[in-house]
Short mmCIF file of C-alpha atoms in Angstrom, two decimals:
data_model
loop_
_atom_site.label_atom_id
_atom_site.label_comp_id
_atom_site.label_asym_id
_atom_site.label_seq_id
_atom_site.Cartn_x
_atom_site.Cartn_y
_atom_site.Cartn_z
CA MET A 1 38.36 -44.44 130.34
CA ASP A 2 40.58 -47.44 130.02
CA SER A 3 42.73 -47.81 133.11
CA GLY A 4 45.57 -48.94 130.86
CA MET A 5 45.59 -45.70 129.10
CA ARG A 6 47.23 -42.68 130.68
CA ALA A 7 45.20 -39.47 130.56
CA THR A 8 46.72 -36.63 128.63
CA CYS A 9 45.94 -32.92 128.53
CA THR A 10 46.75 -31.05 125.39
CA VAL A 11 47.45 -27.27 125.79
CA PRO A 12 46.94 -25.12 122.65
CA ASP A 13 50.17 -23.67 121.22
CA HIS A 14 48.99 -20.08 121.43
CA PHE A 15 48.91 -20.31 125.23
CA LEU A 16 52.53 -21.41 125.45
CA PRO A 17 55.22 -18.78 125.91
CA ARG A 18 57.53 -18.26 122.95
CA LYS A 19 61.05 -19.39 123.48
CA LEU A 20 62.87 -16.59 121.65
CA SER A 21 62.65 -13.07 123.10
CA LYS A 22 62.95 -11.51 119.67
CA GLN A 23 59.67 -13.16 118.75
CA ASN A 24 57.81 -11.44 121.59
CA LEU A 25 56.51 -8.68 119.45
CA ASP A 26 53.58 -7.69 121.65
CA ARG A 27 55.62 -5.99 124.37
CA PHE A 28 55.27 -2.19 124.75
CA ILE A 29 58.56 -0.52 125.40
CA PRO A 30 58.07 3.26 125.59
CA ASN A 31 60.57 5.62 124.09
CA ARG A 32 61.65 7.89 126.93
CA SER A 33 62.85 10.59 124.52
CA ALA A 34 59.28 10.88 123.17
CA LYS A 35 57.69 11.40 126.58
CA ASP A 36 56.66 14.84 127.75
CA PHE A 37 57.69 14.65 131.40
CA ASP A 38 56.99 18.33 132.06
CA PHE A 39 53.35 17.90 131.09
CA ALA A 40 53.09 14.59 132.95
CA ASN A 41 54.41 16.16 136.12
CA TYR A 42 51.96 19.04 135.81
CA ALA A 43 48.98 16.75 135.20
CA LEU A 44 49.83 14.42 138.09
CA THR A 45 50.80 16.99 140.75
CA GLN A 46 49.00 20.19 139.90
CA GLY A 47 46.24 19.50 137.38
CA SER A 48 44.00 17.54 139.77
CA LYS A 49 44.56 19.85 142.74
CA ARG A 50 43.86 23.15 141.10
CA ASN A 51 40.24 24.25 140.82
CA LEU A 52 39.72 27.39 138.79
CA ASP A 53 36.56 28.20 140.74
CA GLU A 54 38.69 28.68 143.88
CA VAL A 55 40.75 31.40 142.21
CA THR A 56 39.20 34.69 143.20
CA SER A 57 41.38 37.06 141.13
CA ALA A 58 40.08 37.60 137.55
CA SER A 59 43.54 38.12 136.19
CA ARG A 60 44.80 35.05 138.00
CA LYS A 61 41.92 33.04 136.65
CA ALA A 62 42.60 34.22 133.07
CA TYR A 63 46.25 33.31 133.46
CA MET A 64 45.44 29.82 134.74
CA THR A 65 42.95 29.29 131.90
CA GLN A 66 45.53 30.26 129.30
CA LEU A 67 48.11 28.05 130.99
CA ALA A 68 45.77 25.09 130.93
CA VAL A 69 45.01 25.66 127.25
CA VAL A 70 48.69 25.83 126.37
CA MET A 71 49.61 22.80 128.48
CA ASN A 72 46.76 20.72 127.08
CA GLN A 73 46.75 21.84 123.46
CA ASN A 74 45.08 19.02 121.47
CA ARG A 75 46.33 16.38 123.93
CA THR A 76 44.46 13.35 125.16
CA ARG A 77 47.33 11.19 126.38
CA ILE A 78 50.43 11.77 128.47
CA LEU A 79 52.51 9.35 126.45
CA ALA A 80 52.08 10.56 122.89
CA PHE A 81 54.33 10.32 119.87
CA ARG A 82 54.18 13.96 118.85
CA ASN A 83 56.55 16.74 117.80
CA LYS A 84 58.07 19.01 120.40
CA PRO A 85 55.51 21.61 121.55
CA LYS A 86 55.92 25.32 121.00
CA SER A 87 57.51 27.40 123.74
CA LEU A 88 55.02 28.20 126.52
CA LEU A 89 53.54 31.66 126.39
CA SER A 90 56.53 32.85 124.37
CA THR A 91 56.60 36.54 123.52
CA ASN A 92 60.18 36.57 122.17
CA HIS A 93 60.10 36.53 118.38
CA SER A 94 63.78 37.37 117.82
CA ASP A 95 64.29 34.00 116.12
CA SER A 96 61.64 34.66 113.51
CA PRO A 97 62.99 34.13 109.97
CA HIS A 98 61.11 37.23 108.82
CA GLN A 99 62.93 39.57 111.23
CA ASN A 100 66.08 41.36 110.05
CA PRO A 101 66.36 39.56 106.68
CA LYS A 102 69.77 39.54 105.04
CA PRO A 103 70.13 42.23 102.38
CA VAL A 104 69.93 40.84 98.86
CA LYS A 105 72.55 42.22 96.48
CA PRO A 106 70.76 43.70 93.45
CA ARG A 107 71.47 42.00 90.15
CA ARG A 108 73.83 44.03 88.02
CA TYR A 109 72.52 45.29 84.69
CA ILE A 110 74.69 44.10 81.81
CA PRO A 111 74.12 45.99 78.54
CA GLN A 112 73.56 43.61 75.63
CA ASN A 113 74.80 46.05 72.99
CA SER A 114 78.25 47.59 72.59
CA GLU A 115 78.66 51.22 73.60
CA ARG A 116 80.62 52.12 70.48
CA VAL A 117 81.67 50.50 67.22
CA LEU A 118 84.83 51.64 65.41
CA ASP A 119 86.23 50.65 62.03
CA ALA A 120 89.47 48.64 62.09
CA PRO A 121 90.36 48.16 58.40
CA GLY A 122 93.22 45.78 57.73
CA LEU A 123 92.94 43.86 61.00
CA ARG A 124 94.37 40.41 60.33
CA ASP A 125 92.12 37.43 60.96
CA ASP A 126 94.89 35.19 62.39
CA PHE A 127 94.32 33.12 65.55
CA SER A 128 98.06 32.96 66.39
CA LEU A 129 98.66 36.75 66.56
CA ASN A 130 98.09 39.28 69.35
CA LEU A 131 97.20 42.64 67.87
CA LEU A 132 95.30 44.50 70.64
CA ASP A 133 96.37 45.80 74.07
CA TRP A 134 95.08 48.44 76.50
CA GLY A 135 97.80 50.03 78.63
CA SER A 136 97.68 51.31 82.18
CA ALA A 137 97.99 54.90 80.91
CA ASN A 138 94.56 54.44 79.28
CA VAL A 139 95.85 54.20 75.72
CA LEU A 140 94.62 51.43 73.46
CA ALA A 141 97.07 50.08 70.86
CA ILE A 142 95.98 48.13 67.80
CA ALA A 143 97.97 46.81 64.85
CA LEU A 144 96.37 47.04 61.41
CA GLY A 145 98.58 45.48 58.79
CA ASP A 146 101.94 47.26 58.87
CA THR A 147 100.76 50.14 61.10
CA VAL A 148 100.32 50.53 64.86
CA TYR A 149 97.68 53.03 66.03
CA LEU A 150 97.27 54.54 69.48
CA TRP A 151 93.95 55.73 70.90
CA ASP A 152 94.01 57.91 73.98
CA ALA A 153 90.78 57.03 75.79
CA SER A 154 91.11 60.07 78.08
CA SER A 155 91.04 62.64 75.28
CA GLY A 156 89.53 60.57 72.47
CA SER A 157 92.45 61.35 70.18
CA THR A 158 94.02 58.86 67.79
CA SER A 159 97.55 58.81 66.39
CA GLU A 160 99.82 56.63 64.30
CA LEU A 161 102.81 55.27 66.17
CA VAL A 162 104.71 53.53 63.39
CA THR A 163 104.36 52.00 59.95
CA ILE A 164 106.72 49.05 59.43
CA ASP A 165 108.65 48.57 56.22
CA GLU A 166 107.20 45.91 53.96
CA ASP A 167 110.33 43.74 54.17
CA LYS A 168 109.96 43.54 57.97
CA GLY A 169 106.20 43.54 58.45
CA PRO A 170 103.43 43.04 58.95
CA VAL A 171 103.08 43.58 62.72
CA THR A 172 102.37 40.28 64.46
CA SER A 173 102.12 41.24 68.16
CA ILE A 174 102.03 44.23 70.52
CA ASN A 175 102.24 44.58 74.31
CA TRP A 176 102.44 47.49 76.77
CA THR A 177 104.88 47.73 79.67
CA GLN A 178 103.30 47.80 83.15
CA ASP A 179 103.54 51.59 83.34
CA GLY A 180 101.84 52.00 79.97
CA LEU A 181 104.58 54.22 78.55
CA ASP A 182 106.49 51.85 76.26
CA LEU A 183 105.21 49.44 73.64
CA ALA A 184 106.84 46.27 72.31
CA VAL A 185 106.10 45.50 68.66
CA GLY A 186 106.75 42.01 67.26
CA LEU A 187 107.31 41.63 63.56
CA ASP A 188 106.95 39.01 60.86
CA ASN A 189 110.72 38.99 60.20
CA SER A 190 111.48 37.78 63.81
CA GLU A 191 112.53 41.20 65.13
CA VAL A 192 111.02 43.06 68.07
CA GLN A 193 110.98 46.86 68.26
CA LEU A 194 110.68 48.88 71.49
CA TRP A 195 108.89 52.24 71.28
CA ASP A 196 108.70 55.14 73.72
CA CYS A 197 105.11 56.26 73.24
CA VAL A 198 105.55 59.51 75.15
CA SER A 199 108.13 60.84 72.72
CA ASN A 200 106.98 58.59 69.79
CA ARG A 201 110.47 57.33 69.07
CA GLN A 202 112.02 53.86 68.69
CA VAL A 203 114.47 53.09 71.47
CA ARG A 204 115.71 49.62 70.56
CA THR A 205 115.46 46.59 68.25
CA LEU A 206 115.85 43.05 69.59
CA ARG A 207 117.32 40.48 67.19
CA GLY A 208 118.57 36.93 67.29
CA GLY A 209 116.00 35.37 69.57
CA HIS A 210 113.83 33.79 66.86
CA GLU A 211 114.07 32.50 63.33
CA SER A 212 110.50 33.42 62.32
CA ARG A 213 107.66 35.73 63.24
CA VAL A 214 107.02 36.79 66.86
CA GLY A 215 103.32 36.26 67.50
CA SER A 216 103.16 36.76 71.28
CA LEU A 217 104.71 39.13 73.83
CA ALA A 218 104.55 39.57 77.60
CA TRP A 219 106.29 42.08 79.87
CA ASN A 220 107.50 41.24 83.37
CA ASN A 221 109.09 44.44 84.67
CA HIS A 222 112.37 44.80 82.71
CA ILE A 223 112.00 41.32 81.15
CA LEU A 224 110.29 41.10 77.75
CA THR A 225 109.22 37.55 76.91
CA THR A 226 108.74 36.71 73.24
CA GLY A 227 107.12 33.69 71.64
CA GLY A 228 107.77 32.71 68.05
CA MET A 229 106.56 30.50 65.27
CA ASP A 230 109.74 28.49 65.84
CA GLY A 231 108.28 27.23 69.15
CA LYS A 232 110.84 29.12 71.24
CA ILE A 233 110.15 31.34 74.23
CA VAL A 234 112.85 33.89 74.94
CA ASN A 235 113.36 36.15 77.96
CA ASN A 236 115.02 39.45 77.07
CA ASP A 237 116.49 41.77 79.70
CA VAL A 238 116.09 45.14 77.97
CA ARG A 239 118.54 46.82 80.36
CA ILE A 240 121.59 45.05 79.00
CA ARG A 241 123.30 44.97 75.61
CA SER A 242 123.03 41.20 75.01
CA SER A 243 119.35 40.98 75.93
CA ILE A 244 118.72 37.23 75.73
CA VAL A 245 119.00 35.77 79.23
CA GLU A 246 116.84 32.63 79.09
CA THR A 247 115.21 30.38 76.52
CA TYR A 248 112.29 28.03 77.22
CA LEU A 249 112.01 25.02 74.95
CA GLY A 250 108.93 22.78 75.07
CA HIS A 251 106.52 23.77 72.32
CA THR A 252 106.83 22.01 68.97
CA GLU A 253 104.73 24.57 67.06
CA GLU A 254 104.07 28.30 67.19
CA VAL A 255 103.70 29.96 70.61
CA CYS A 256 100.46 31.94 70.33
CA GLY A 257 99.77 32.83 73.99
CA LEU A 258 101.97 34.22 76.79
CA LYS A 259 100.89 35.50 80.23
CA TRP A 260 102.97 36.26 83.36
CA SER A 261 101.35 35.78 86.76
CA GLU A 262 100.76 38.81 88.97
CA SER A 263 103.81 37.91 91.12
CA GLY A 264 106.03 37.63 88.04
CA ASN A 265 107.29 34.21 89.14
CA LYS A 266 105.27 31.99 86.80
CA LEU A 267 104.78 32.18 83.04
CA ALA A 268 101.96 30.45 81.19
CA SER A 269 102.46 29.66 77.50
CA GLY A 270 100.05 28.19 74.97
CA GLY A 271 100.81 26.87 71.53
CA ASN A 272 99.43 25.56 68.29
CA ASP A 273 100.63 22.11 69.47
CA ASN A 274 97.60 22.11 71.85
CA VAL A 275 99.95 22.28 74.86
CA VAL A 276 100.06 24.64 77.86
CA HIS A 277 103.29 25.01 79.82
CA ILE A 278 103.89 26.60 83.22
CA TRP A 279 107.42 27.96 83.70
CA ASP A 280 108.78 28.97 87.12
CA ARG A 281 111.35 31.74 86.87
CA SER A 282 112.07 31.67 90.61
CA LEU A 283 113.72 28.25 90.30
CA ALA A 284 117.49 28.68 90.27
CA SER A 285 119.24 27.26 87.24
CA SER A 286 122.76 27.40 85.89
CA LYS A 287 121.54 26.60 82.41
CA GLN A 288 120.27 29.20 79.97
CA THR A 289 117.62 26.76 78.71
CA ARG A 290 114.89 26.00 81.28
CA GLN A 291 112.61 23.02 81.82
CA TRP A 292 108.86 23.57 82.39
CA LEU A 293 107.25 23.20 85.79
CA HIS A 294 103.97 21.72 84.41
CA ARG A 295 102.88 20.50 81.02
CA PHE A 296 99.14 20.34 80.27
CA GLU A 297 98.10 18.31 77.24
CA GLU A 298 94.34 17.98 77.86
CA HIS A 299 93.26 20.50 75.20
CA THR A 300 92.60 19.08 71.74
CA ALA A 301 93.22 22.31 69.78
CA ALA A 302 95.52 25.31 69.83
CA VAL A 303 95.61 27.27 73.12
CA ARG A 304 95.85 31.04 72.77
CA ALA A 305 93.47 32.15 75.56
CA LEU A 306 95.28 32.40 78.91
CA ALA A 307 94.18 34.30 82.05
CA TRP A 308 95.63 34.31 85.57
CA CYS A 309 92.99 34.70 88.28
CA PRO A 310 93.28 38.04 90.17
CA PHE A 311 91.88 36.70 93.47
CA GLN A 312 93.56 33.27 93.54
CA ALA A 313 97.22 33.50 92.52
CA SER A 314 97.68 29.84 91.60
CA LEU A 315 94.56 29.60 89.41
CA LEU A 316 94.93 29.74 85.62
CA ALA A 317 92.13 29.66 83.03
CA THR A 318 92.87 28.39 79.51
CA GLY A 319 90.71 28.11 76.38
CA GLY A 320 90.99 25.76 73.41
CA GLY A 321 90.44 26.59 69.76
CA VAL A 322 88.39 24.89 67.02
CA GLY A 323 87.94 21.21 67.77
CA ASP A 324 88.17 21.77 71.53
CA GLY A 325 85.98 24.70 72.65
CA LYS A 326 86.63 24.10 76.36
CA ILE A 327 87.62 26.41 79.19
CA LYS A 328 89.81 24.63 81.70
CA PHE A 329 90.97 25.71 85.17
CA TRP A 330 94.32 24.64 86.59
CA ASN A 331 95.99 24.65 89.98
CA THR A 332 99.49 25.68 88.95
CA HIS A 333 100.94 24.57 92.31
CA THR A 334 99.90 20.95 91.92
CA GLY A 335 99.28 20.79 88.17
CA ALA A 336 95.72 19.50 88.71
CA CYS A 337 92.88 20.31 86.31
CA LEU A 338 90.14 21.69 88.58
CA ASN A 339 87.30 22.00 86.04
CA SER A 340 86.54 21.76 82.33
CA VAL A 341 83.60 23.63 80.76
CA GLU A 342 82.25 22.97 77.27
CA THR A 343 81.45 26.25 75.51
CA GLY A 344 80.41 24.87 72.14
CA SER A 345 82.73 27.07 70.06
CA GLN A 346 86.31 28.19 69.60
CA VAL A 347 87.68 30.05 72.65
CA CYS A 348 89.81 32.96 71.38
CA SER A 349 90.54 34.96 74.55
CA LEU A 350 89.76 35.19 78.28
CA LEU A 351 89.53 38.09 80.76
CA TRP A 352 88.84 38.03 84.50
CA SER A 353 86.83 40.75 86.25
CA GLN A 354 88.94 42.82 88.63
CA SER A 355 86.13 43.28 91.17
CA GLU A 356 83.80 40.25 90.84
CA ARG A 357 84.22 36.52 90.51
CA GLU A 358 83.44 36.57 86.81
CA LEU A 359 85.16 35.45 83.64
CA LEU A 360 84.63 36.82 80.13
CA SER A 361 85.38 34.69 77.07
CA SER A 362 85.32 35.55 73.37
CA HIS A 363 84.43 32.99 70.72
CA GLY A 364 84.46 32.07 67.07
CA PHE A 365 82.10 29.96 64.99
CA THR A 366 79.12 29.90 65.15
CA GLN A 367 77.89 32.89 67.14
CA ASN A 368 81.12 34.97 67.37
CA GLN A 369 79.97 36.13 70.80
CA LEU A 370 81.33 37.27 74.13
CA THR A 371 80.12 35.18 77.09
CA LEU A 372 80.18 36.31 80.74
CA TRP A 373 80.44 33.46 83.25
CA LYS A 374 79.87 33.36 87.00
CA PHE A 375 82.78 31.70 88.73
CA PRO A 376 83.09 29.01 90.08
CA SER A 377 79.63 27.72 89.05
CA MET A 378 80.35 28.71 85.43
CA SER A 379 76.73 29.59 84.83
CA LYS A 380 76.16 32.02 81.97
CA MET A 381 75.37 35.55 83.05
CA ALA A 382 75.15 37.13 79.61
CA GLU A 383 75.95 36.63 75.96
CA LEU A 384 77.02 39.67 73.94
CA ASN A 385 76.50 39.56 70.19
CA GLY A 386 77.44 41.99 67.44
CA HIS A 387 80.55 40.71 65.71
CA THR A 388 80.06 38.81 62.47
CA SER A 389 83.45 37.08 62.58
CA ARG A 390 85.41 35.30 65.30
CA VAL A 391 86.32 37.63 68.19
CA LEU A 392 90.08 37.07 68.26
CA PHE A 393 91.20 39.89 70.56
CA MET A 394 90.03 41.40 73.86
CA ALA A 395 91.60 44.08 76.06
CA GLN A 396 90.45 45.51 79.40
CA SER A 397 90.49 49.18 80.40
CA PRO A 398 92.65 50.22 83.38
CA ASN A 399 89.63 50.69 85.64
CA GLY A 400 88.50 47.16 84.79
CA CYS A 401 85.00 48.08 83.61
CA THR A 402 85.17 48.40 79.82
CA VAL A 403 86.31 45.70 77.41
CA ALA A 404 87.47 46.29 73.85
CA SER A 405 86.96 43.45 71.36
CA ALA A 406 88.30 43.18 67.85
CA ALA A 407 87.32 40.63 65.23
CA GLY A 408 87.96 39.47 61.71
CA ASP A 409 84.99 41.61 60.62
CA GLU A 410 87.37 44.61 60.96
CA ASN A 411 85.29 46.13 63.77
CA LEU A 412 86.40 47.26 67.21
CA ARG A 413 83.62 47.25 69.83
CA LEU A 414 83.51 48.65 73.35
CA TRP A 415 81.41 46.84 75.97
CA ASN A 416 80.46 47.89 79.49
CA VAL A 417 80.74 44.35 80.84
CA PHE A 418 82.07 44.59 84.37
CA GLY A 419 79.92 47.43 85.76
CA GLU A 420 80.99 50.69 87.36
CA PRO A 421 84.38 51.45 88.93
CA PRO A 422 84.65 50.93 92.71
CA LYS A 423 83.10 53.78 94.73
CA THR A 424 86.42 54.79 96.20
CA THR A 425 87.80 55.59 92.77
CA LYS A 426 84.60 56.48 90.90
CA LYS A 427 85.07 60.22 91.18
CA ALA A 428 88.66 60.12 90.02
CA ALA A 429 87.83 57.65 87.29
CA SER A 430 85.02 59.85 85.96
CA LYS A 431 87.57 62.60 85.35
CA LYS A 432 90.09 60.25 83.79
CA TYR A 433 87.57 58.56 81.44
CA PRO A 434 85.11 61.30 80.40
CA GLU A 435 83.69 59.33 77.45
CA LEU A 436 85.72 56.63 75.81
CA PHE A 437 86.72 57.49 72.21
CA SER A 438 84.10 60.23 72.02
CA HIS A 439 85.81 61.88 69.03
CA VAL A 440 86.85 58.73 67.18
CA ASN A 441 84.67 57.15 64.52
CA SER A 442 87.27 55.33 62.43
CA LEU A 443 90.93 54.49 62.62
CA ARG A 444 91.55 55.99 59.19
#
């Protein structure tokens, strides 16, 4: 080697340490949470000391053998990435998912056919009218042309309440008082008649509230609310001589739906102007004309179907007519739309179940069906077919089980939609409702 040249020693790169610690990928850092320290302790302190041959007792030897099997089940290493082992020699099976299973509520049978079909000749096929109502005294009222008929579901008897003069009729709306003893009858000439159905006599006529027909009615104790084709909503106190106490202005077309909440504080109104209003009667006002609390304009067709929820006081369901076909749910405290469900056809009326979280809707074109929905999922539970024209009217029996539907096909059908009465009242109910309309085959 040339003395002028300095000797050098080259070290391969793979023998040099890496400068960055994050590049040292060959280090083994055990995960302490994955270690089985109980087994490690046993293997280090007891496993090597214990000799099964030294155990003289047969039962003790069997126990130690089973213990060794459990402690060493399929294991070859102390540090192993495995799932947590089963409990040692566990005889407690109280946590088993197969023990004490939760009872499954049997699925309720919903008859697909109506229980009875009755003729209803002369029933007007008009979306804006309200011609059917079932009172708390178990009497069903229906208006056919100029005549109002009463059907006593307890006895099966039918009677004629009144036939309106041609210059005043036809009948455009009917509604029972809460006690089911008096009936309000709205007329095409803007008048409203009050009838005592126990004595079958007219007790009063209300005039001056509207300039055209009265298509919707709703009782709230002694207050009778009327909705007219003139877009007005009038509150009448039937105890006083000058009955008109309040007027609600907001609709620009006919008011075709009215429903008071269970508390009697809020009124829902629907109109042919596609608008729903919420009116709060508890708000103090010095003016006779009130302003609405909420105004809902999301429907794209007339709104006649209104139903207050029986188990959630602030919840209102509404249904839109042809061109809309949606059921919407509203929080009447905040005014928020909670859900909107596409039904595919005109929604004519809505009824809530009194015992289950279910909603029944009646429809027009194309199937003219009744649809039972599970709330709040709004999954279809059943579709009831039989009517050949749009099902404009529905009314619910006092026990909440039977629904009467009337359609433009001039048929009245009875459906057992909502099951049996509650057990606490089943015995009494069976006496009160022996067989609905058992002696009635036709209204005329």
